[in-house]
PDB file of C-alpha atoms in Angstrom:
ATOM      1  CA  MET V 634    -161.514   7.173 -23.190  1.00 56.00           C
ATOM      2  CA  LYS V 635    -159.594  10.326 -22.442  1.00 71.00           C
ATOM      3  CA  GLU V 636    -157.504   8.459 -19.917  1.00 74.00           C
ATOM      4  CA  ARG V 637    -156.588   5.796 -22.475  1.00 78.00           C
ATOM      5  CA  ASN V 638    -155.666   8.426 -25.059  1.00 89.00           C
ATOM      6  CA  PHE V 639    -153.520  10.213 -22.514  1.00 88.00           C
ATOM      7  CA  LEU V 640    -151.629   6.979 -21.630  1.00 89.00           C
ATOM      8  CA  ASP V 641    -151.076   6.227 -25.313  1.00 91.00           C
ATOM      9  CA  ARG V 642    -149.632   9.688 -25.844  1.00 92.00           C
ATOM     10  CA  VAL V 643    -147.330   9.304 -22.809  1.00 92.00           C
ATOM     11  CA  MET V 644    -146.111   5.939 -24.115  1.00 93.00           C
ATOM     12  CA  GLU V 645    -145.508   7.426 -27.588  1.00 94.00           C
ATOM     13  CA  PHE V 646    -143.608  10.297 -26.025  1.00 95.00           C
ATOM     14  CA  GLU V 647    -141.495   7.823 -24.025  1.00 96.00           C
ATOM     15  CA  GLN V 648    -140.650   5.872 -27.200  1.00 96.00           C
ATOM     16  CA  GLU V 649    -139.727   9.080 -28.986  1.00 97.00           C
ATOM     17  CA  LEU V 650    -137.505  10.070 -26.057  1.00 97.00           C
ATOM     18  CA  GLU V 651    -135.781   6.679 -26.157  1.00 97.00           C
ATOM     19  CA  ALA V 652    -135.210   7.012 -29.928  1.00 97.00           C
ATOM     20  CA  MET V 653    -133.839  10.527 -29.438  1.00 97.00           C
ATOM     21  CA  HIS V 654    -131.620   9.285 -26.599  1.00 97.00           C
ATOM     22  CA  LYS V 655    -130.258   6.539 -28.889  1.00 97.00           C
ATOM     23  CA  LYS V 656    -129.573   9.086 -31.666  1.00 97.00           C
ATOM     24  CA  PHE V 657    -127.936  11.402 -29.135  1.00 97.00           C
ATOM     25  CA  ARG V 658    -125.597   8.591 -27.957  1.00 97.00           C
ATOM     26  CA  GLU V 659    -124.685   7.829 -31.591  1.00 97.00           C
ATOM     27  CA  LEU V 660    -123.982  11.515 -32.168  1.00 96.00           C
ATOM     28  CA  ILE V 661    -121.760  11.652 -29.063  1.00 96.00           C
ATOM     29  CA  GLY V 662    -119.826   8.609 -30.353  1.00 95.00           C
ATOM     30  CA  PHE V 663    -119.404  10.230 -33.757  1.00 96.00           C
ATOM     31  CA  VAL V 664    -118.193  13.504 -32.223  1.00 95.00           C
ATOM     32  CA  ALA V 665    -115.691  11.566 -30.065  1.00 94.00           C
ATOM     33  CA  GLU V 666    -114.322   9.763 -33.142  1.00 94.00           C
ATOM     34  CA  MET V 667    -114.066  13.009 -35.096  1.00 95.00           C
ATOM     35  CA  THR V 668    -112.328  14.760 -32.198  1.00 93.00           C
ATOM     36  CA  GLU V 669    -109.808  11.938 -31.911  1.00 93.00           C
ATOM     37  CA  GLU V 670    -109.164  11.935 -35.662  1.00 92.00           C
ATOM     38  CA  ASN V 671    -108.846  15.722 -35.670  1.00 93.00           C
ATOM     39  CA  TYR V 672    -106.228  15.585 -32.902  1.00 91.00           C
ATOM     40  CA  SER V 673    -104.332  12.853 -34.754  1.00 89.00           C
ATOM     41  CA  LEU V 674    -104.343  14.885 -37.980  1.00 90.00           C
ATOM     42  CA  GLN V 675    -103.235  18.046 -36.187  1.00 93.00           C
ATOM     43  CA  LEU V 676    -100.319  16.161 -34.636  1.00 91.00           C
ATOM     44  CA  GLU V 677     -99.334  14.655 -37.987  1.00 91.00           C
ATOM     45  CA  ASN V 678     -99.633  18.074 -39.634  1.00 91.00           C
ATOM     46  CA  HIS V 679     -97.387  19.595 -36.969  1.00 90.00           C
ATOM     47  CA  HIS V 680     -94.725  16.915 -37.517  1.00 89.00           C
ATOM     48  CA  LEU V 681     -94.908  17.317 -41.288  1.00 89.00           C
ATOM     49  CA  ARG V 682     -94.542  21.101 -41.058  1.00 91.00           C
ATOM     50  CA  LYS V 683     -91.560  20.698 -38.727  1.00 90.00           C
ATOM     51  CA  ARG V 684     -89.913  18.224 -41.124  1.00 88.00           C
ATOM     52  CA  LEU V 685     -90.618  20.519 -44.070  1.00 88.00           C
ATOM     53  CA  GLU V 686     -88.900  23.397 -42.250  1.00 89.00           C
ATOM     54  CA  GLU V 687     -85.870  21.165 -41.617  1.00 86.00           C
ATOM     55  CA  ILE V 688     -85.709  20.205 -45.285  1.00 85.00           C
ATOM     56  CA  ASP V 689     -86.026  23.853 -46.339  1.00 85.00           C
ATOM     57  CA  LEU V 690     -83.122  24.773 -44.056  1.00 85.00           C
ATOM     58  CA  GLU V 691     -81.019  21.937 -45.470  1.00 81.00           C
ATOM     59  CA  LEU V 692     -81.744  23.058 -49.011  1.00 81.00           C
ATOM     60  CA  GLN V 693     -80.900  26.676 -48.220  1.00 80.00           C
ATOM     61  CA  GLN V 694     -77.493  25.819 -46.775  1.00 78.00           C
ATOM     62  CA  PRO V 695     -74.979  25.254 -49.564  1.00 70.00           C
ATOM     63  CA  THR V 696     -73.092  21.980 -49.407  1.00 64.00           C
ATOM     64  CA  LYS V 697     -69.301  21.780 -49.343  1.00 60.00           C
ATOM     65  CA  LYS V 698     -69.371  20.716 -52.961  1.00 60.00           C
ATOM     66  CA  GLN V 699     -71.443  23.780 -53.941  1.00 64.00           C
ATOM     67  CA  GLN V 700     -69.136  26.062 -51.956  1.00 65.00           C
ATOM     68  CA  LEU V 701     -66.051  24.669 -53.695  1.00 61.00           C
ATOM     69  CA  GLU V 702     -67.730  24.912 -57.087  1.00 62.00           C
ATOM     70  CA  LYS V 703     -68.448  28.589 -56.380  1.00 64.00           C
ATOM     71  CA  LYS V 704     -64.722  29.063 -55.709  1.00 64.00           C
ATOM     72  CA  GLY V 705     -63.904  27.365 -58.998  1.00 59.00           C
ATOM     73  CA  GLN V 706     -62.754  24.103 -57.470  1.00 57.00           C
ATOM     74  CA  THR V 707     -64.388  20.831 -58.349  1.00 53.00           C
ATOM     75  CA  ILE V 708     -64.532  17.567 -56.504  1.00 52.00           C
ATOM     76  CA  ASP V 709     -64.440  14.249 -58.248  1.00 54.00           C
ATOM     77  CA  VAL V 710     -63.845  11.644 -55.603  1.00 57.00           C
ATOM     78  CA  GLY V 711     -64.209   8.237 -57.078  1.00 68.00           C
ATOM     79  CA  GLU V 712     -62.823   4.776 -57.368  1.00 73.00           C
ATOM     80  CA  GLY V 713     -59.236   5.958 -57.926  1.00 77.00           C
ATOM     81  CA  VAL V 714     -59.089   7.778 -54.609  1.00 77.00           C
ATOM     82  CA  ASP V 715     -60.575   4.734 -52.882  1.00 80.00           C
ATOM     83  CA  ASN V 716     -57.836   2.581 -54.417  1.00 82.00           C
ATOM     84  CA  LEU V 717     -55.145   5.021 -53.263  1.00 81.00           C
ATOM     85  CA  ALA V 718     -56.562   5.023 -49.737  1.00 83.00           C
ATOM     86  CA  ARG V 719     -56.576   1.217 -49.784  1.00 83.00           C
ATOM     87  CA  LEU V 720     -52.951   1.154 -50.948  1.00 83.00           C
ATOM     88  CA  TYR V 721     -51.981   3.598 -48.201  1.00 82.00           C
ATOM     89  CA  ASN V 722     -53.698   1.407 -45.593  1.00 85.00           C
ATOM     90  CA  GLU V 723     -51.800  -1.597 -46.961  1.00 84.00           C
ATOM     91  CA  GLY V 724     -48.531   0.199 -46.201  1.00 84.00           C
ATOM     92  CA  PHE V 725     -47.523   1.986 -49.420  1.00 84.00           C
ATOM     93  CA  HIS V 726     -46.890   5.656 -50.154  1.00 83.00           C
ATOM     94  CA  VAL V 727     -49.420   7.387 -52.433  1.00 82.00           C
ATOM     95  CA  CYS V 728     -47.820  10.844 -52.378  1.00 84.00           C
ATOM     96  CA  ASN V 729     -45.818  12.180 -55.312  1.00 82.00           C
ATOM     97  CA  VAL V 730     -42.641  12.229 -53.170  1.00 79.00           C
ATOM     98  CA  HIS V 731     -42.381   8.499 -52.354  1.00 80.00           C
ATOM     99  CA  TYR V 732     -45.123   6.957 -54.510  1.00 81.00           C
ATOM    100  CA  GLY V 733     -45.227   3.162 -54.396  1.00 81.00           C
ATOM    101  CA  SER V 734     -42.503   2.630 -51.822  1.00 82.00           C
ATOM    102  CA  ALA V 735     -43.210   0.866 -48.541  1.00 82.00           C
ATOM    103  CA  ARG V 736     -44.078   3.081 -45.576  1.00 82.00           C
ATOM    104  CA  LYS V 737     -42.538   0.775 -42.981  1.00 80.00           C
ATOM    105  CA  GLY V 738     -45.440   1.349 -40.562  1.00 75.00           C
ATOM    106  CA  GLU V 739     -44.948   5.125 -40.319  1.00 77.00           C
ATOM    107  CA  ASP V 740     -47.552   7.678 -41.361  1.00 81.00           C
ATOM    108  CA  CYS V 741     -46.556  10.013 -44.150  1.00 84.00           C
ATOM    109  CA  LEU V 742     -47.726  13.610 -43.915  1.00 81.00           C
ATOM    110  CA  PHE V 743     -47.516  14.023 -47.670  1.00 82.00           C
ATOM    111  CA  CYS V 744     -49.772  11.005 -48.252  1.00 83.00           C
ATOM    112  CA  LEU V 745     -52.234  12.075 -45.571  1.00 83.00           C
ATOM    113  CA  SER V 746     -52.349  15.595 -46.935  1.00 82.00           C
ATOM    114  CA  PHE V 747     -52.981  14.264 -50.436  1.00 78.00           C
ATOM    115  CA  LEU V 748     -55.747  11.909 -49.300  1.00 78.00           C
ATOM    116  CA  ASN V 749     -57.422  14.634 -47.206  1.00 79.00           C
ATOM    117  CA  LYS V 750     -57.447  17.019 -50.176  1.00 75.00           C
ATOM    118  CA  GLN V 751     -59.134  14.373 -52.305  1.00 63.00           C
ATOM    119  CA  ASN V 752     -61.846  13.650 -49.710  1.00 60.00           C
ATOM    120  CA  VAL V 753     -62.913  17.245 -48.961  1.00 52.00           C
TER     121      VAL V 753
END
């Protein structure tokens, strides 16, 4: 009877070991998934922090418009300037010296200067 009891206990112990082994494998799988997710989140976090730093730098640097507004100059580039640029490209003067006359294929420094001032 003692021998039978001993074999039963060994078999129970073996079943418990198998159950623990199964739980251990599940735990290893879970840890692997969590490690992979952690690495992925760290990488995403790094990229987001880097992008946030870039945006902060962009916001700290004043734009040309802000710089000109500080100096008291304002920029209002709109449809009118686009129309003048189109007219210039079609071969007409847009400067106050020769406005509306044909350019005859030559560039006009007055027109170019005027258009560059408007597009700053």
